[in-house]
mmCIF file of N, CA and C in Angstrom:
data_model
loop_
_atom_site.group_PDB
_atom_site.id
_atom_site.type_symbol
_atom_site.label_atom_id
_atom_site.label_comp_id
_atom_site.label_asym_id
_atom_site.label_seq_id
_atom_site.Cartn_x
_atom_site.Cartn_y
_atom_site.Cartn_z
ATOM 1 N N GLY A 25 92.596 98.310 93.879
ATOM 2 C CA GLY A 25 92.458 98.300 92.439
ATOM 3 C C GLY A 25 93.794 98.174 91.749
ATOM 4 N N HIS A 26 93.754 98.447 90.484
ATOM 5 C CA HIS A 26 94.939 98.308 89.639
ATOM 6 C C HIS A 26 95.902 99.450 89.894
ATOM 7 N N THR A 27 97.166 99.123 89.991
ATOM 8 C CA THR A 27 98.185 100.122 90.341
ATOM 9 C C THR A 27 98.783 100.846 89.136
ATOM 10 N N GLY A 28 98.538 100.363 87.920
ATOM 11 C CA GLY A 28 99.080 100.999 86.721
ATOM 12 C C GLY A 28 100.494 100.572 86.389
ATOM 13 N N VAL A 29 100.989 99.562 87.059
ATOM 14 C CA VAL A 29 102.326 99.023 86.763
ATOM 15 C C VAL A 29 102.189 97.529 86.486
ATOM 16 N N ASN A 30 103.288 96.919 86.020
ATOM 17 C CA ASN A 30 103.203 95.492 85.678
ATOM 18 C C ASN A 30 103.651 94.602 86.839
ATOM 19 N N ASN A 31 103.441 93.309 86.646
ATOM 20 C CA ASN A 31 103.794 92.336 87.683
ATOM 21 C C ASN A 31 105.260 92.411 88.073
ATOM 22 N N GLN A 32 106.120 92.516 87.092
ATOM 23 C CA GLN A 32 107.551 92.524 87.391
ATOM 24 C C GLN A 32 107.921 93.698 88.289
ATOM 25 N N PHE A 33 107.341 94.856 88.020
ATOM 26 C CA PHE A 33 107.593 96.016 88.863
ATOM 27 C C PHE A 33 107.127 95.741 90.299
ATOM 28 N N LEU A 34 105.933 95.163 90.428
ATOM 29 C CA LEU A 34 105.409 94.847 91.760
ATOM 30 C C LEU A 34 106.328 93.888 92.504
ATOM 31 N N ILE A 35 106.821 92.893 91.785
ATOM 32 C CA ILE A 35 107.710 91.899 92.395
ATOM 33 C C ILE A 35 109.038 92.536 92.802
ATOM 34 N N GLU A 36 109.621 93.300 91.878
ATOM 35 C CA GLU A 36 110.931 93.922 92.147
ATOM 36 C C GLU A 36 110.892 94.920 93.295
ATOM 37 N N THR A 37 109.759 95.584 93.469
ATOM 38 C CA THR A 37 109.668 96.590 94.530
ATOM 39 C C THR A 37 109.094 96.030 95.825
ATOM 40 N N GLY A 38 108.774 94.740 95.832
ATOM 41 C CA GLY A 38 108.238 94.134 97.041
ATOM 42 C C GLY A 38 106.863 94.666 97.410
ATOM 43 N N HIS A 39 106.090 95.018 96.404
ATOM 44 C CA HIS A 39 104.752 95.571 96.619
ATOM 45 C C HIS A 39 103.866 94.587 97.381
ATOM 46 N N GLU A 40 102.897 95.114 98.093
ATOM 47 C CA GLU A 40 101.965 94.309 98.885
ATOM 48 C C GLU A 40 101.315 93.189 98.062
ATOM 49 N N LEU A 41 100.927 93.476 96.817
ATOM 50 C CA LEU A 41 100.304 92.438 95.984
ATOM 51 C C LEU A 41 101.277 91.312 95.669
ATOM 52 N N ALA A 42 102.521 91.646 95.388
ATOM 53 C CA ALA A 42 103.530 90.622 95.111
ATOM 54 C C ALA A 42 103.752 89.762 96.345
ATOM 55 N N LEU A 43 103.792 90.387 97.497
ATOM 56 C CA LEU A 43 103.961 89.635 98.745
ATOM 57 C C LEU A 43 102.745 88.764 99.027
ATOM 58 N N ARG A 44 101.559 89.319 98.826
ATOM 59 C CA ARG A 44 100.322 88.576 99.103
ATOM 60 C C ARG A 44 100.210 87.324 98.232
ATOM 61 N N TYR A 45 100.612 87.457 96.963
ATOM 62 C CA TYR A 45 100.458 86.343 96.023
ATOM 63 C C TYR A 45 101.781 85.643 95.707
ATOM 64 N N ASN A 46 102.765 85.813 96.583
ATOM 65 C CA ASN A 46 104.043 85.098 96.493
ATOM 66 C C ASN A 46 104.734 85.247 95.139
ATOM 67 N N ASP A 47 104.698 86.467 94.606
ATOM 68 C CA ASP A 47 105.362 86.799 93.336
ATOM 69 C C ASP A 47 104.797 86.031 92.142
ATOM 70 N N ARG A 48 103.614 85.466 92.270
ATOM 71 C CA ARG A 48 103.013 84.688 91.172
ATOM 72 C C ARG A 48 101.820 85.429 90.611
ATOM 73 N N SER A 49 102.028 86.075 89.474
ATOM 74 C CA SER A 49 100.950 86.805 88.781
ATOM 75 C C SER A 49 100.128 87.662 89.750
ATOM 76 N N PRO A 50 100.772 88.599 90.447
ATOM 77 C CA PRO A 50 100.038 89.347 91.468
ATOM 78 C C PRO A 50 98.827 90.114 90.937
ATOM 79 N N LEU A 51 98.944 90.730 89.761
ATOM 80 C CA LEU A 51 97.802 91.479 89.239
ATOM 81 C C LEU A 51 96.652 90.555 88.869
ATOM 82 N N GLU A 52 96.970 89.471 88.214
ATOM 83 C CA GLU A 52 95.925 88.534 87.796
ATOM 84 C C GLU A 52 95.248 87.892 89.011
ATOM 85 N N ASN A 53 96.032 87.562 90.024
ATOM 86 C CA ASN A 53 95.454 87.015 91.250
ATOM 87 C C ASN A 53 94.561 88.042 91.949
ATOM 88 N N MET A 54 94.978 89.297 91.929
ATOM 89 C CA MET A 54 94.162 90.358 92.510
ATOM 90 C C MET A 54 92.851 90.480 91.743
ATOM 91 N N HIS A 55 92.909 90.377 90.409
ATOM 92 C CA HIS A 55 91.686 90.459 89.607
ATOM 93 C C HIS A 55 90.728 89.317 89.953
ATOM 94 N N CYS A 56 91.259 88.121 90.110
ATOM 95 C CA CYS A 56 90.418 86.976 90.506
ATOM 96 C C CYS A 56 89.760 87.242 91.851
ATOM 97 N N SER A 57 90.549 87.689 92.788
ATOM 98 C CA SER A 57 90.042 87.951 94.130
ATOM 99 C C SER A 57 88.948 89.004 94.111
ATOM 100 N N LYS A 58 89.188 90.099 93.405
ATOM 101 C CA LYS A 58 88.197 91.180 93.328
ATOM 102 C C LYS A 58 86.908 90.688 92.675
ATOM 103 N N LEU A 59 87.039 89.917 91.600
ATOM 104 C CA LEU A 59 85.861 89.391 90.916
ATOM 105 C C LEU A 59 84.974 88.620 91.886
ATOM 106 N N PHE A 60 85.564 87.697 92.616
ATOM 107 C CA PHE A 60 84.764 86.857 93.501
ATOM 108 C C PHE A 60 84.308 87.592 94.765
ATOM 109 N N GLN A 61 85.018 88.656 95.145
ATOM 110 C CA GLN A 61 84.517 89.505 96.226
ATOM 111 C C GLN A 61 83.254 90.227 95.766
ATOM 112 N N ILE A 62 83.277 90.734 94.538
ATOM 113 C CA ILE A 62 82.123 91.466 94.006
ATOM 114 C C ILE A 62 80.919 90.546 93.860
ATOM 115 N N VAL A 63 81.108 89.382 93.240
ATOM 116 C CA VAL A 63 79.958 88.506 92.994
ATOM 117 C C VAL A 63 79.501 87.764 94.248
ATOM 118 N N SER A 64 80.199 87.935 95.344
ATOM 119 C CA SER A 64 79.737 87.318 96.587
ATOM 120 C C SER A 64 78.676 88.181 97.278
ATOM 121 N N THR A 65 78.500 89.401 96.773
ATOM 122 C CA THR A 65 77.457 90.256 97.338
ATOM 123 C C THR A 65 76.105 89.860 96.749
ATOM 124 N N THR A 66 75.064 90.025 97.520
ATOM 125 C CA THR A 66 73.719 89.611 97.113
ATOM 126 C C THR A 66 73.301 90.240 95.790
ATOM 127 N N GLU A 67 73.527 91.525 95.643
ATOM 128 C CA GLU A 67 73.060 92.227 94.448
ATOM 129 C C GLU A 67 73.855 91.896 93.184
ATOM 130 N N ALA A 68 75.018 91.301 93.318
ATOM 131 C CA ALA A 68 75.852 90.984 92.150
ATOM 132 C C ALA A 68 76.101 89.491 91.977
ATOM 133 N N ASN A 69 75.452 88.667 92.783
ATOM 134 C CA ASN A 69 75.737 87.230 92.755
ATOM 135 C C ASN A 69 75.092 86.553 91.546
ATOM 136 N N ILE A 70 75.861 86.463 90.467
ATOM 137 C CA ILE A 70 75.368 85.842 89.234
ATOM 138 C C ILE A 70 75.340 84.324 89.344
ATOM 139 N N PHE A 71 75.859 83.793 90.425
ATOM 140 C CA PHE A 71 75.922 82.340 90.619
ATOM 141 C C PHE A 71 74.873 81.822 91.602
ATOM 142 N N SER A 72 74.001 82.669 92.068
ATOM 143 C CA SER A 72 73.084 82.289 93.150
ATOM 144 C C SER A 72 72.166 81.123 92.800
ATOM 145 N N GLN A 73 71.864 80.909 91.544
ATOM 146 C CA GLN A 73 70.950 79.845 91.144
ATOM 147 C C GLN A 73 71.678 78.599 90.639
ATOM 148 N N ILE A 74 73.001 78.567 90.788
ATOM 149 C CA ILE A 74 73.796 77.456 90.270
ATOM 150 C C ILE A 74 74.160 76.508 91.407
ATOM 151 N N GLU A 75 74.054 75.223 91.142
ATOM 152 C CA GLU A 75 74.402 74.222 92.151
ATOM 153 C C GLU A 75 75.885 74.299 92.490
ATOM 154 N N ARG A 76 76.223 73.814 93.672
ATOM 155 C CA ARG A 76 77.593 73.914 94.212
ATOM 156 C C ARG A 76 78.650 73.371 93.250
ATOM 157 N N ASP A 77 78.433 72.170 92.701
ATOM 158 C CA ASP A 77 79.428 71.583 91.792
ATOM 159 C C ASP A 77 79.598 72.422 90.532
ATOM 160 N N GLY A 78 78.496 72.924 90.007
ATOM 161 C CA GLY A 78 78.567 73.785 88.823
ATOM 162 C C GLY A 78 79.308 75.073 89.115
ATOM 163 N N TYR A 79 79.039 75.648 90.286
ATOM 164 C CA TYR A 79 79.729 76.863 90.695
ATOM 165 C C TYR A 79 81.230 76.627 90.810
ATOM 166 N N LYS A 80 81.613 75.531 91.455
ATOM 167 C CA LYS A 80 83.036 75.236 91.630
ATOM 168 C C LYS A 80 83.731 75.092 90.283
ATOM 169 N N GLU A 81 83.081 74.425 89.341
ATOM 170 C CA GLU A 81 83.672 74.249 88.012
ATOM 171 C C GLU A 81 83.782 75.587 87.282
ATOM 172 N N MET A 82 82.719 76.386 87.317
ATOM 173 C CA MET A 82 82.743 77.698 86.668
ATOM 174 C C MET A 82 83.792 78.609 87.299
ATOM 175 N N ARG A 83 83.895 78.567 88.620
ATOM 176 C CA ARG A 83 84.884 79.394 89.317
ATOM 177 C C ARG A 83 86.298 79.024 88.871
ATOM 178 N N GLN A 84 86.585 77.720 88.784
ATOM 179 C CA GLN A 84 87.924 77.292 88.381
ATOM 180 C C GLN A 84 88.239 77.716 86.948
ATOM 181 N N ILE A 85 87.260 77.609 86.061
ATOM 182 C CA ILE A 85 87.453 78.040 84.670
ATOM 183 C C ILE A 85 87.739 79.531 84.613
ATOM 184 N N MET A 86 86.979 80.315 85.368
ATOM 185 C CA MET A 86 87.185 81.763 85.370
ATOM 186 C C MET A 86 88.559 82.122 85.933
ATOM 187 N N ILE A 87 88.959 81.469 87.000
ATOM 188 C CA ILE A 87 90.281 81.719 87.578
ATOM 189 C C ILE A 87 91.366 81.369 86.562
ATOM 190 N N ASP A 88 91.255 80.213 85.929
ATOM 191 C CA ASP A 88 92.244 79.810 84.923
ATOM 192 C C ASP A 88 92.320 80.821 83.784
ATOM 193 N N CYS A 89 91.162 81.279 83.316
ATOM 194 C CA CYS A 89 91.147 82.253 82.219
ATOM 195 C C CYS A 89 91.841 83.551 82.617
ATOM 196 N N ILE A 90 91.560 84.039 83.813
ATOM 197 C CA ILE A 90 92.182 85.287 84.262
ATOM 198 C C ILE A 90 93.681 85.101 84.469
ATOM 199 N N LEU A 91 94.082 84.027 85.104
ATOM 200 C CA LEU A 91 95.516 83.804 85.340
ATOM 201 C C LEU A 91 96.276 83.633 84.023
ATOM 202 N N HIS A 92 95.611 83.136 83.006
ATOM 203 C CA HIS A 92 96.263 82.969 81.709
ATOM 204 C C HIS A 92 96.460 84.289 80.965
ATOM 205 N N THR A 93 95.990 85.391 81.527
ATOM 206 C CA THR A 93 96.248 86.685 80.885
ATOM 207 C C THR A 93 97.611 87.256 81.268
ATOM 208 N N ASP A 94 98.352 86.593 82.126
ATOM 209 C CA ASP A 94 99.709 87.026 82.476
ATOM 210 C C ASP A 94 100.608 86.752 81.274
ATOM 211 N N VAL A 95 101.055 87.818 80.613
ATOM 212 C CA VAL A 95 101.814 87.667 79.368
ATOM 213 C C VAL A 95 103.139 86.940 79.554
ATOM 214 N N THR A 96 103.673 86.925 80.764
ATOM 215 C CA THR A 96 104.931 86.216 80.977
ATOM 216 C C THR A 96 104.736 84.702 80.924
ATOM 217 N N LYS A 97 103.501 84.265 80.978
ATOM 218 C CA LYS A 97 103.205 82.828 80.910
ATOM 219 C C LYS A 97 102.794 82.383 79.511
ATOM 220 N N HIS A 98 102.738 83.316 78.564
ATOM 221 C CA HIS A 98 102.211 83.043 77.227
ATOM 222 C C HIS A 98 102.955 81.914 76.514
ATOM 223 N N ALA A 99 104.266 81.954 76.500
ATOM 224 C CA ALA A 99 105.050 80.934 75.788
ATOM 225 C C ALA A 99 104.775 79.539 76.351
ATOM 226 N N ASP A 100 104.703 79.430 77.662
ATOM 227 C CA ASP A 100 104.404 78.138 78.288
ATOM 228 C C ASP A 100 103.011 77.647 77.913
ATOM 229 N N MET A 101 102.057 78.573 77.849
ATOM 230 C CA MET A 101 100.697 78.193 77.483
ATOM 231 C C MET A 101 100.628 77.666 76.059
ATOM 232 N N ILE A 102 101.321 78.343 75.165
ATOM 233 C CA ILE A 102 101.338 77.915 73.757
ATOM 234 C C ILE A 102 101.987 76.540 73.646
ATOM 235 N N LYS A 103 103.083 76.342 74.370
ATOM 236 C CA LYS A 103 103.761 75.042 74.369
ATOM 237 C C LYS A 103 102.838 73.942 74.877
ATOM 238 N N ASP A 104 102.091 74.220 75.938
ATOM 239 C CA ASP A 104 101.156 73.241 76.489
ATOM 240 C C ASP A 104 100.038 72.895 75.520
ATOM 241 N N MET A 105 99.644 73.838 74.685
ATOM 242 C CA MET A 105 98.572 73.608 73.718
ATOM 243 C C MET A 105 99.022 72.703 72.584
ATOM 244 N N GLY A 106 100.303 72.750 72.263
ATOM 245 C CA GLY A 106 100.842 72.011 71.118
ATOM 246 C C GLY A 106 101.109 70.620 71.447
#
């Protein structure tokens, strides 16, 4: 789960999450991973009735949305929008 510290702290201390995700938005990547671990279970699979292509597209959108919550990437995101 969530460690209660920010990405920079995880990276600077060499935390397992920073190592696992190569210092790239470790918390956000962990959130993506946990989400898809949860919904891969039968009782929580909200995608069970969706065709493969639709699932792949929805999964990518969800991953992008979660990764975009990394505040250190905010300025770049705003620049890309303009």
